[in-house]
């Protein structure tokens, strides 16, 4: 059974006091994360995985919260079953762009009904992908791309209507993404661009749009490094990670089996830490705080509609020596604006 002293993790410098795999108390539900837990060091938030597909017999990782994302209607029930096992797992319900051409009649109504039944659920995985296999072949692009775009826009509008965070796959379709967001009267509260594959320049462009304040950017070792066959991250990837505002960085495993995710999530953390020149501890703290905000559907804006600073808890701003009069500190995380 994997534990916090698992050799691979120790070799990478990862340990965590109070590991529940060592028969200590389990992590509390997402809504009750407190300052002590966040400051414990290397608690992580896996903002995008597909562990509902994990083979039986694997044990749940001890060191993270997670969002488990569906890719098609056929796996909505298995996602919900996975997340019903514990309060640290949030379900994501949606249709991936690779499966958008396969939706059955009435899918939108069924998705809406399930999201309403499960108020913690994200909308996802959704998105746009111009590299999808379904777009290959004579006449396929003209036939399938409009369907992919319709399915994405429908789900994005649903996320906005129900005010749910959404996890988005976007490959070579950033202009179509921006256009879809611009066409919404109300935006989703948080939009995570998972395993982001764009450039630093594209990040700047996206952040300058109307939806920019709602965007988060997730990075994984699985897709951003390993899928390209590279032994080390490419310079363009490191530049992209450095271009993301600190409060908008997410890490994810993007894995479909538990054992792989156990190593992939720390590798994603190391990727971010190396790109930014941070310690692992700083990367863990930053991405954990960001991940919790994203999963709660928080855009990270610290000012209310009137421009006043919102109160935050010590879990979100625990820096020693900070000016305590600058902003009220709350000990109850459920009351925190972040």
CSV table of C-alpha atoms in Angstrom, one decimal:
chain,number,residue,atom,x,y,z
A,1,UNK,CA,0.0,0.0,0.0
A,2,UNK,CA,1.5,3.4,-0.9
A,3,UNK,CA,2.4,5.5,2.1
A,4,UNK,CA,4.0,8.9,2.6
A,5,UNK,CA,7.4,7.2,3.0
A,6,UNK,CA,7.1,5.5,-0.3
A,7,UNK,CA,10.6,5.3,-1.7
A,8,UNK,CA,9.9,7.2,-5.0
A,9,UNK,CA,8.4,10.1,-3.1
A,10,UNK,CA,11.1,10.2,-0.5
A,11,UNK,CA,13.8,10.3,-3.2
A,12,UNK,CA,12.0,13.3,-4.7
A,13,UNK,CA,12.0,15.1,-1.3
A,14,UNK,CA,8.3,14.5,-0.5
A,15,UNK,CA,7.2,13.8,3.0
A,16,UNK,CA,4.1,14.9,4.9
A,17,UNK,CA,3.5,15.0,8.6
A,18,UNK,CA,0.3,13.4,9.8
A,19,UNK,CA,-0.1,11.0,6.8
A,20,UNK,CA,-3.4,9.1,7.1
A,21,UNK,CA,-1.7,6.2,5.4
A,22,UNK,CA,0.3,5.9,8.6
A,23,UNK,CA,-2.9,5.3,10.5
A,24,UNK,CA,-3.3,8.9,11.6
A,25,UNK,CA,-6.4,11.0,11.2
A,26,UNK,CA,-7.8,11.3,7.6
A,27,UNK,CA,-7.9,14.6,5.8
A,28,UNK,CA,-11.1,16.6,6.4
A,29,UNK,CA,-13.6,17.5,3.7
A,30,UNK,CA,-12.7,20.2,1.2
A,31,UNK,CA,-14.9,22.8,2.8
A,32,UNK,CA,-13.1,22.5,6.2
A,33,UNK,CA,-9.5,22.7,5.2
A,34,UNK,CA,-7.8,24.8,7.9
A,35,UNK,CA,-4.6,26.7,8.2
A,36,UNK,CA,-2.7,24.0,10.0
A,37,UNK,CA,-3.4,21.5,7.2
A,38,UNK,CA,-2.4,23.9,4.4
A,39,UNK,CA,0.7,24.9,6.3
A,40,UNK,CA,1.7,21.2,6.9
A,41,UNK,CA,3.9,21.4,3.8
A,42,UNK,CA,2.9,19.2,0.9
A,43,UNK,CA,-0.8,18.8,0.8
A,44,UNK,CA,-1.7,18.9,-2.9
A,45,UNK,CA,-4.8,19.6,-5.0
A,46,UNK,CA,-5.1,17.5,-8.2
A,47,UNK,CA,-7.3,19.7,-10.2
A,48,UNK,CA,-7.8,17.3,-13.1
A,49,UNK,CA,-7.7,13.5,-13.2
A,50,UNK,CA,-9.8,10.6,-14.6
A,51,UNK,CA,-9.3,8.2,-11.7
A,52,UNK,CA,-12.9,6.8,-12.1
A,53,UNK,CA,-11.1,4.6,-14.7
A,54,UNK,CA,-8.6,3.3,-12.2
A,55,UNK,CA,-8.4,-0.5,-11.9
A,56,UNK,CA,-9.8,-2.1,-8.8
A,57,UNK,CA,-7.5,-2.7,-5.8
A,58,UNK,CA,-5.6,0.6,-5.9
A,59,UNK,CA,-5.8,2.7,-2.8
A,60,UNK,CA,-6.6,6.4,-2.6
A,61,UNK,CA,-3.7,8.8,-2.4
A,62,UNK,CA,-3.0,10.2,1.0
A,63,UNK,CA,-1.7,13.6,0.0
A,64,UNK,CA,-4.3,15.3,-2.1
A,65,UNK,CA,-7.7,16.6,-2.9
A,66,UNK,CA,-8.9,15.9,-6.4
A,67,UNK,CA,-11.3,16.7,-9.2
A,68,UNK,CA,-12.4,13.6,-11.1
A,69,UNK,CA,-13.5,14.5,-14.6
A,70,UNK,CA,-15.8,12.6,-16.9
A,71,UNK,CA,-15.2,12.5,-20.6
A,72,UNK,CA,-18.5,11.2,-21.9
A,73,UNK,CA,-22.0,10.5,-20.6
A,74,UNK,CA,-21.2,6.8,-20.3
A,75,UNK,CA,-18.8,7.5,-17.4
A,76,UNK,CA,-20.9,10.1,-15.4
A,77,UNK,CA,-22.1,7.4,-13.0
A,78,UNK,CA,-18.7,6.0,-12.4
A,79,UNK,CA,-17.3,9.5,-11.7
A,80,UNK,CA,-20.1,10.1,-9.2
A,81,UNK,CA,-19.5,6.6,-7.6
A,82,UNK,CA,-15.8,7.4,-7.2
A,83,UNK,CA,-16.4,10.7,-5.6
A,84,UNK,CA,-19.1,9.3,-3.3
A,85,UNK,CA,-16.3,7.3,-1.6
A,86,UNK,CA,-14.9,10.3,0.2
A,87,UNK,CA,-15.3,14.1,0.7
A,88,UNK,CA,-11.9,14.9,-0.8
A,89,UNK,CA,-13.0,14.1,-4.3
A,90,UNK,CA,-15.2,16.4,-6.4
A,91,UNK,CA,-16.9,15.1,-9.5
A,92,UNK,CA,-16.8,16.8,-12.9
A,93,UNK,CA,-19.6,16.0,-15.4
A,94,UNK,CA,-19.4,16.8,-19.0
A,95,UNK,CA,-18.5,15.7,-22.5
A,96,UNK,CA,-14.9,15.8,-23.8
A,97,UNK,CA,-14.3,17.3,-27.3
A,98,UNK,CA,-13.1,14.0,-28.5
A,99,UNK,CA,-16.5,12.5,-27.7
A,100,UNK,CA,-18.6,15.5,-28.7
A,101,UNK,CA,-19.7,14.0,-32.0
A,102,UNK,CA,-21.1,10.9,-30.2
A,103,UNK,CA,-23.6,12.6,-27.8
A,104,UNK,CA,-27.1,11.0,-27.7
A,105,UNK,CA,-30.3,12.9,-28.0
A,106,UNK,CA,-31.3,14.4,-24.7
A,107,UNK,CA,-27.8,14.5,-23.3
A,108,UNK,CA,-28.0,18.2,-22.3
A,109,UNK,CA,-31.1,17.7,-20.2
A,110,UNK,CA,-29.5,14.7,-18.5
A,111,UNK,CA,-26.3,16.6,-17.7
A,112,UNK,CA,-28.3,19.5,-16.3
A,113,UNK,CA,-30.3,17.2,-14.1
A,114,UNK,CA,-27.2,15.5,-12.7
A,115,UNK,CA,-25.4,18.8,-12.0
A,116,UNK,CA,-28.5,20.1,-10.2
A,117,UNK,CA,-28.5,16.9,-8.1
A,118,UNK,CA,-24.8,17.3,-7.3
A,119,UNK,CA,-24.2,20.9,-6.3
A,120,UNK,CA,-20.4,20.3,-5.7
A,121,UNK,CA,-19.9,19.0,-9.2
A,122,UNK,CA,-17.7,20.9,-11.8
A,123,UNK,CA,-18.6,21.0,-15.4
A,124,UNK,CA,-16.0,19.0,-17.3
A,125,UNK,CA,-14.1,17.8,-18.9
A,126,UNK,CA,-15.3,20.0,-21.8
A,127,UNK,CA,-13.4,21.8,-24.5
A,128,UNK,CA,-12.3,22.3,-28.0
A,129,UNK,CA,-9.6,20.3,-29.8
A,130,UNK,CA,-8.5,20.8,-33.4
A,131,UNK,CA,-6.3,17.7,-33.1
A,132,UNK,CA,-9.1,15.3,-32.3
A,133,UNK,CA,-9.1,12.1,-34.4
A,134,UNK,CA,-12.8,12.7,-35.3
A,135,UNK,CA,-11.7,15.7,-37.4
A,136,UNK,CA,-9.4,13.6,-39.6
A,137,UNK,CA,-10.4,12.2,-43.0
A,138,UNK,CA,-12.2,13.6,-46.0
A,139,UNK,CA,-15.0,16.0,-45.0
A,140,UNK,CA,-14.7,15.2,-41.3
A,141,UNK,CA,-13.7,18.7,-40.2
A,142,UNK,CA,-16.6,20.4,-41.9
A,143,UNK,CA,-19.0,17.8,-40.4
A,144,UNK,CA,-17.6,17.3,-36.9
A,145,UNK,CA,-16.1,20.7,-35.9
A,146,UNK,CA,-19.5,22.5,-35.8
A,147,UNK,CA,-20.8,19.7,-33.6
A,148,UNK,CA,-17.8,20.0,-31.2
A,149,UNK,CA,-18.3,23.7,-31.0
A,150,UNK,CA,-22.0,23.4,-30.2
A,151,UNK,CA,-21.4,20.8,-27.5
A,152,UNK,CA,-18.7,23.0,-25.9
A,153,UNK,CA,-20.8,26.2,-26.0
A,154,UNK,CA,-23.8,24.4,-24.5
A,155,UNK,CA,-21.8,23.1,-21.6
A,156,UNK,CA,-20.0,26.4,-21.1
A,157,UNK,CA,-23.3,28.2,-20.9
A,158,UNK,CA,-24.5,25.6,-18.4
A,159,UNK,CA,-21.5,26.2,-16.2
A,160,UNK,CA,-22.2,29.9,-16.3
A,161,UNK,CA,-25.9,29.4,-15.6
A,162,UNK,CA,-25.3,27.1,-12.6
A,163,UNK,CA,-22.2,29.1,-11.6
A,164,UNK,CA,-19.9,26.1,-11.5
A,165,UNK,CA,-16.2,26.0,-12.1
A,166,UNK,CA,-15.3,24.2,-15.4
A,167,UNK,CA,-12.3,22.3,-16.5
A,168,UNK,CA,-11.5,22.9,-20.2
A,169,UNK,CA,-9.4,21.1,-22.7
A,170,UNK,CA,-8.3,23.5,-25.4
A,171,UNK,CA,-5.8,22.6,-28.1
A,172,UNK,CA,-5.1,25.0,-31.1
A,173,UNK,CA,-8.5,26.6,-30.5
A,174,UNK,CA,-7.9,29.5,-28.3
A,175,UNK,CA,-9.6,32.1,-30.5
A,176,UNK,CA,-12.8,29.9,-30.5
A,177,UNK,CA,-12.6,29.6,-26.8
A,178,UNK,CA,-12.3,33.4,-26.3
A,179,UNK,CA,-15.2,33.9,-28.7
A,180,UNK,CA,-17.4,31.4,-26.8
A,181,UNK,CA,-16.6,33.1,-23.5
A,182,UNK,CA,-17.2,36.6,-25.0
A,183,UNK,CA,-20.7,35.5,-26.1
A,184,UNK,CA,-21.8,34.7,-22.6
A,185,UNK,CA,-23.8,37.3,-20.7
A,186,UNK,CA,-22.5,35.8,-17.4
A,187,UNK,CA,-19.2,33.9,-17.1
A,188,UNK,CA,-18.6,30.7,-15.1
A,189,UNK,CA,-17.0,31.6,-11.8
A,190,UNK,CA,-13.7,29.8,-12.6
A,191,UNK,CA,-12.4,28.4,-15.9
A,192,UNK,CA,-9.4,26.0,-15.6
A,193,UNK,CA,-7.4,25.4,-18.8
A,194,UNK,CA,-6.0,22.0,-18.0
A,195,UNK,CA,-2.6,20.7,-19.1
A,196,UNK,CA,-2.3,24.0,-20.9
A,197,UNK,CA,-0.4,23.6,-24.1
A,198,UNK,CA,-0.2,27.2,-25.4
A,199,UNK,CA,2.6,29.7,-25.3
A,200,UNK,CA,3.5,32.4,-22.9
A,201,UNK,CA,2.3,34.9,-25.5
A,202,UNK,CA,-1.1,33.1,-25.7
A,203,UNK,CA,-1.4,33.3,-21.9
A,204,UNK,CA,-1.0,37.0,-22.0
A,205,UNK,CA,-3.6,37.3,-24.7
A,206,UNK,CA,-6.1,35.1,-22.8
A,207,UNK,CA,-5.5,37.1,-19.6
A,208,UNK,CA,-6.2,40.3,-21.4
A,209,UNK,CA,-9.7,39.2,-22.5
A,210,UNK,CA,-13.0,39.8,-20.6
A,211,UNK,CA,-12.8,36.3,-19.1
A,212,UNK,CA,-9.1,36.8,-18.1
A,213,UNK,CA,-9.8,37.3,-14.4
A,214,UNK,CA,-11.7,33.9,-14.3
A,215,UNK,CA,-9.0,31.9,-15.9
A,216,UNK,CA,-6.7,29.4,-14.2
A,217,UNK,CA,-3.9,27.5,-16.0
A,218,UNK,CA,-3.1,23.8,-15.1
A,219,UNK,CA,0.0,21.9,-15.9
A,220,UNK,CA,0.8,18.2,-15.7
A,221,UNK,CA,3.9,16.2,-16.2
A,222,UNK,CA,1.8,13.6,-17.9
A,223,UNK,CA,0.7,15.7,-20.9
A,224,UNK,CA,3.0,18.7,-20.8
A,225,UNK,CA,6.3,16.7,-20.6
A,226,UNK,CA,5.9,12.9,-20.9
A,227,UNK,CA,3.3,12.9,-23.8
A,228,UNK,CA,5.7,14.8,-26.0
A,229,UNK,CA,8.4,12.1,-25.4
A,230,UNK,CA,10.8,14.6,-23.9
A,231,UNK,CA,13.1,13.7,-21.0
A,232,UNK,CA,13.0,17.3,-19.7
A,233,UNK,CA,10.4,20.1,-20.1
A,234,UNK,CA,10.9,22.2,-23.2
A,235,UNK,CA,11.9,25.9,-22.8
A,236,UNK,CA,8.6,27.1,-24.2
A,237,UNK,CA,6.7,25.2,-21.5
A,238,UNK,CA,8.9,26.7,-18.8
A,239,UNK,CA,8.2,30.2,-20.3
A,240,UNK,CA,4.5,29.5,-20.3
A,241,UNK,CA,4.5,28.5,-16.6
A,242,UNK,CA,6.4,31.7,-15.7
A,243,UNK,CA,3.9,33.8,-17.6
A,244,UNK,CA,1.0,32.6,-15.5
A,245,UNK,CA,0.1,34.9,-12.5
A,246,UNK,CA,1.1,33.2,-9.3
A,247,UNK,CA,-2.5,33.0,-8.0
A,248,UNK,CA,-3.7,31.3,-11.2
A,249,UNK,CA,-1.3,28.3,-11.3
A,250,UNK,CA,-2.7,24.8,-10.9
A,251,UNK,CA,-1.1,21.3,-10.9
A,252,UNK,CA,-2.8,18.1,-12.0
A,253,UNK,CA,-1.9,14.5,-12.6
A,254,UNK,CA,-4.2,14.0,-15.6
A,255,UNK,CA,-4.0,10.3,-15.0
A,256,UNK,CA,-6.5,7.5,-15.3
A,257,UNK,CA,-5.0,5.1,-12.7
A,258,UNK,CA,-4.2,5.7,-9.0
A,259,UNK,CA,-0.6,4.5,-8.9
A,260,UNK,CA,0.5,6.6,-11.8
A,261,UNK,CA,-1.2,9.7,-10.3
A,262,UNK,CA,0.6,9.1,-7.1
A,263,UNK,CA,3.9,10.0,-8.8
A,264,UNK,CA,2.5,12.3,-11.6
A,265,UNK,CA,1.1,14.9,-9.2
A,266,UNK,CA,4.4,15.5,-7.4
A,267,UNK,CA,6.2,15.6,-10.8
A,268,UNK,CA,3.8,18.3,-11.9
A,269,UNK,CA,4.6,20.2,-8.7
A,270,UNK,CA,8.3,19.9,-9.3
A,271,UNK,CA,7.7,21.1,-12.9
A,272,UNK,CA,6.1,24.3,-11.6
A,273,UNK,CA,8.7,24.7,-8.8
A,274,UNK,CA,11.6,24.4,-11.2
A,275,UNK,CA,10.1,26.8,-13.8
A,276,UNK,CA,9.4,29.5,-11.2
A,277,UNK,CA,12.6,29.0,-9.2
A,278,UNK,CA,10.6,28.0,-6.1
A,279,UNK,CA,11.1,25.4,-3.4
A,280,UNK,CA,8.8,22.5,-3.5
A,281,UNK,CA,7.1,23.7,-0.3
A,282,UNK,CA,6.3,27.1,-1.9
A,283,UNK,CA,5.0,25.5,-5.0
A,284,UNK,CA,2.8,23.1,-2.9
A,285,UNK,CA,1.4,26.0,-0.8
A,286,UNK,CA,0.7,28.2,-3.8
A,287,UNK,CA,-0.9,25.5,-6.0
A,288,UNK,CA,-2.9,24.2,-3.0
A,289,UNK,CA,-4.4,27.6,-2.2
A,290,UNK,CA,-5.1,28.1,-5.9
A,291,UNK,CA,-6.6,24.7,-6.4
A,292,UNK,CA,-8.9,25.1,-3.4
A,293,UNK,CA,-10.1,28.4,-4.8
A,294,UNK,CA,-10.6,27.0,-8.3
A,295,UNK,CA,-12.6,24.0,-7.0
A,296,UNK,CA,-14.8,26.3,-4.9
A,297,UNK,CA,-15.5,28.4,-8.0
A,298,UNK,CA,-13.5,31.5,-6.8
A,299,UNK,CA,-12.0,33.7,-9.4
A,300,UNK,CA,-9.3,34.9,-6.9
A,301,UNK,CA,-10.4,38.5,-6.9
A,302,UNK,CA,-9.8,39.9,-3.5
A,303,UNK,CA,-12.1,42.9,-3.9
A,304,UNK,CA,-15.9,43.0,-3.8
A,305,UNK,CA,-18.1,44.8,-6.2
A,306,UNK,CA,-17.6,48.0,-4.4
A,307,UNK,CA,-13.8,47.7,-4.5
A,308,UNK,CA,-13.3,46.9,-0.8
A,309,UNK,CA,-10.9,44.1,0.1
A,310,UNK,CA,-12.6,40.9,1.0
A,311,UNK,CA,-11.5,39.1,4.2
A,312,UNK,CA,-9.4,36.0,3.8
A,313,UNK,CA,-8.4,33.3,6.2
A,314,UNK,CA,-5.0,32.5,7.6
A,315,UNK,CA,-4.9,29.4,5.4
A,316,UNK,CA,-4.8,31.7,2.3
A,317,UNK,CA,-2.5,34.4,3.7
A,318,UNK,CA,-0.4,32.8,6.5
A,319,UNK,CA,2.8,34.7,5.7
A,320,UNK,CA,4.7,35.4,8.9
A,321,UNK,CA,5.3,39.1,9.7
A,322,UNK,CA,2.5,40.3,7.4
A,323,UNK,CA,0.6,43.4,8.4
A,324,UNK,CA,-2.4,42.0,10.3
A,325,UNK,CA,-4.2,45.3,10.0
A,326,UNK,CA,-4.1,45.3,6.2
A,327,UNK,CA,-6.9,42.8,5.9
A,328,UNK,CA,-9.1,40.9,8.4
A,329,UNK,CA,-8.1,37.3,9.0
A,330,UNK,CA,-10.7,34.6,9.4
A,331,UNK,CA,-10.0,31.3,11.1
A,332,UNK,CA,-13.1,29.7,9.6
A,333,UNK,CA,-12.3,28.7,6.1
A,334,UNK,CA,-16.0,28.4,5.0
A,335,UNK,CA,-16.3,32.2,5.6
A,336,UNK,CA,-13.2,33.0,3.5
A,337,UNK,CA,-13.6,35.0,0.3
A,338,UNK,CA,-11.1,32.7,-1.3
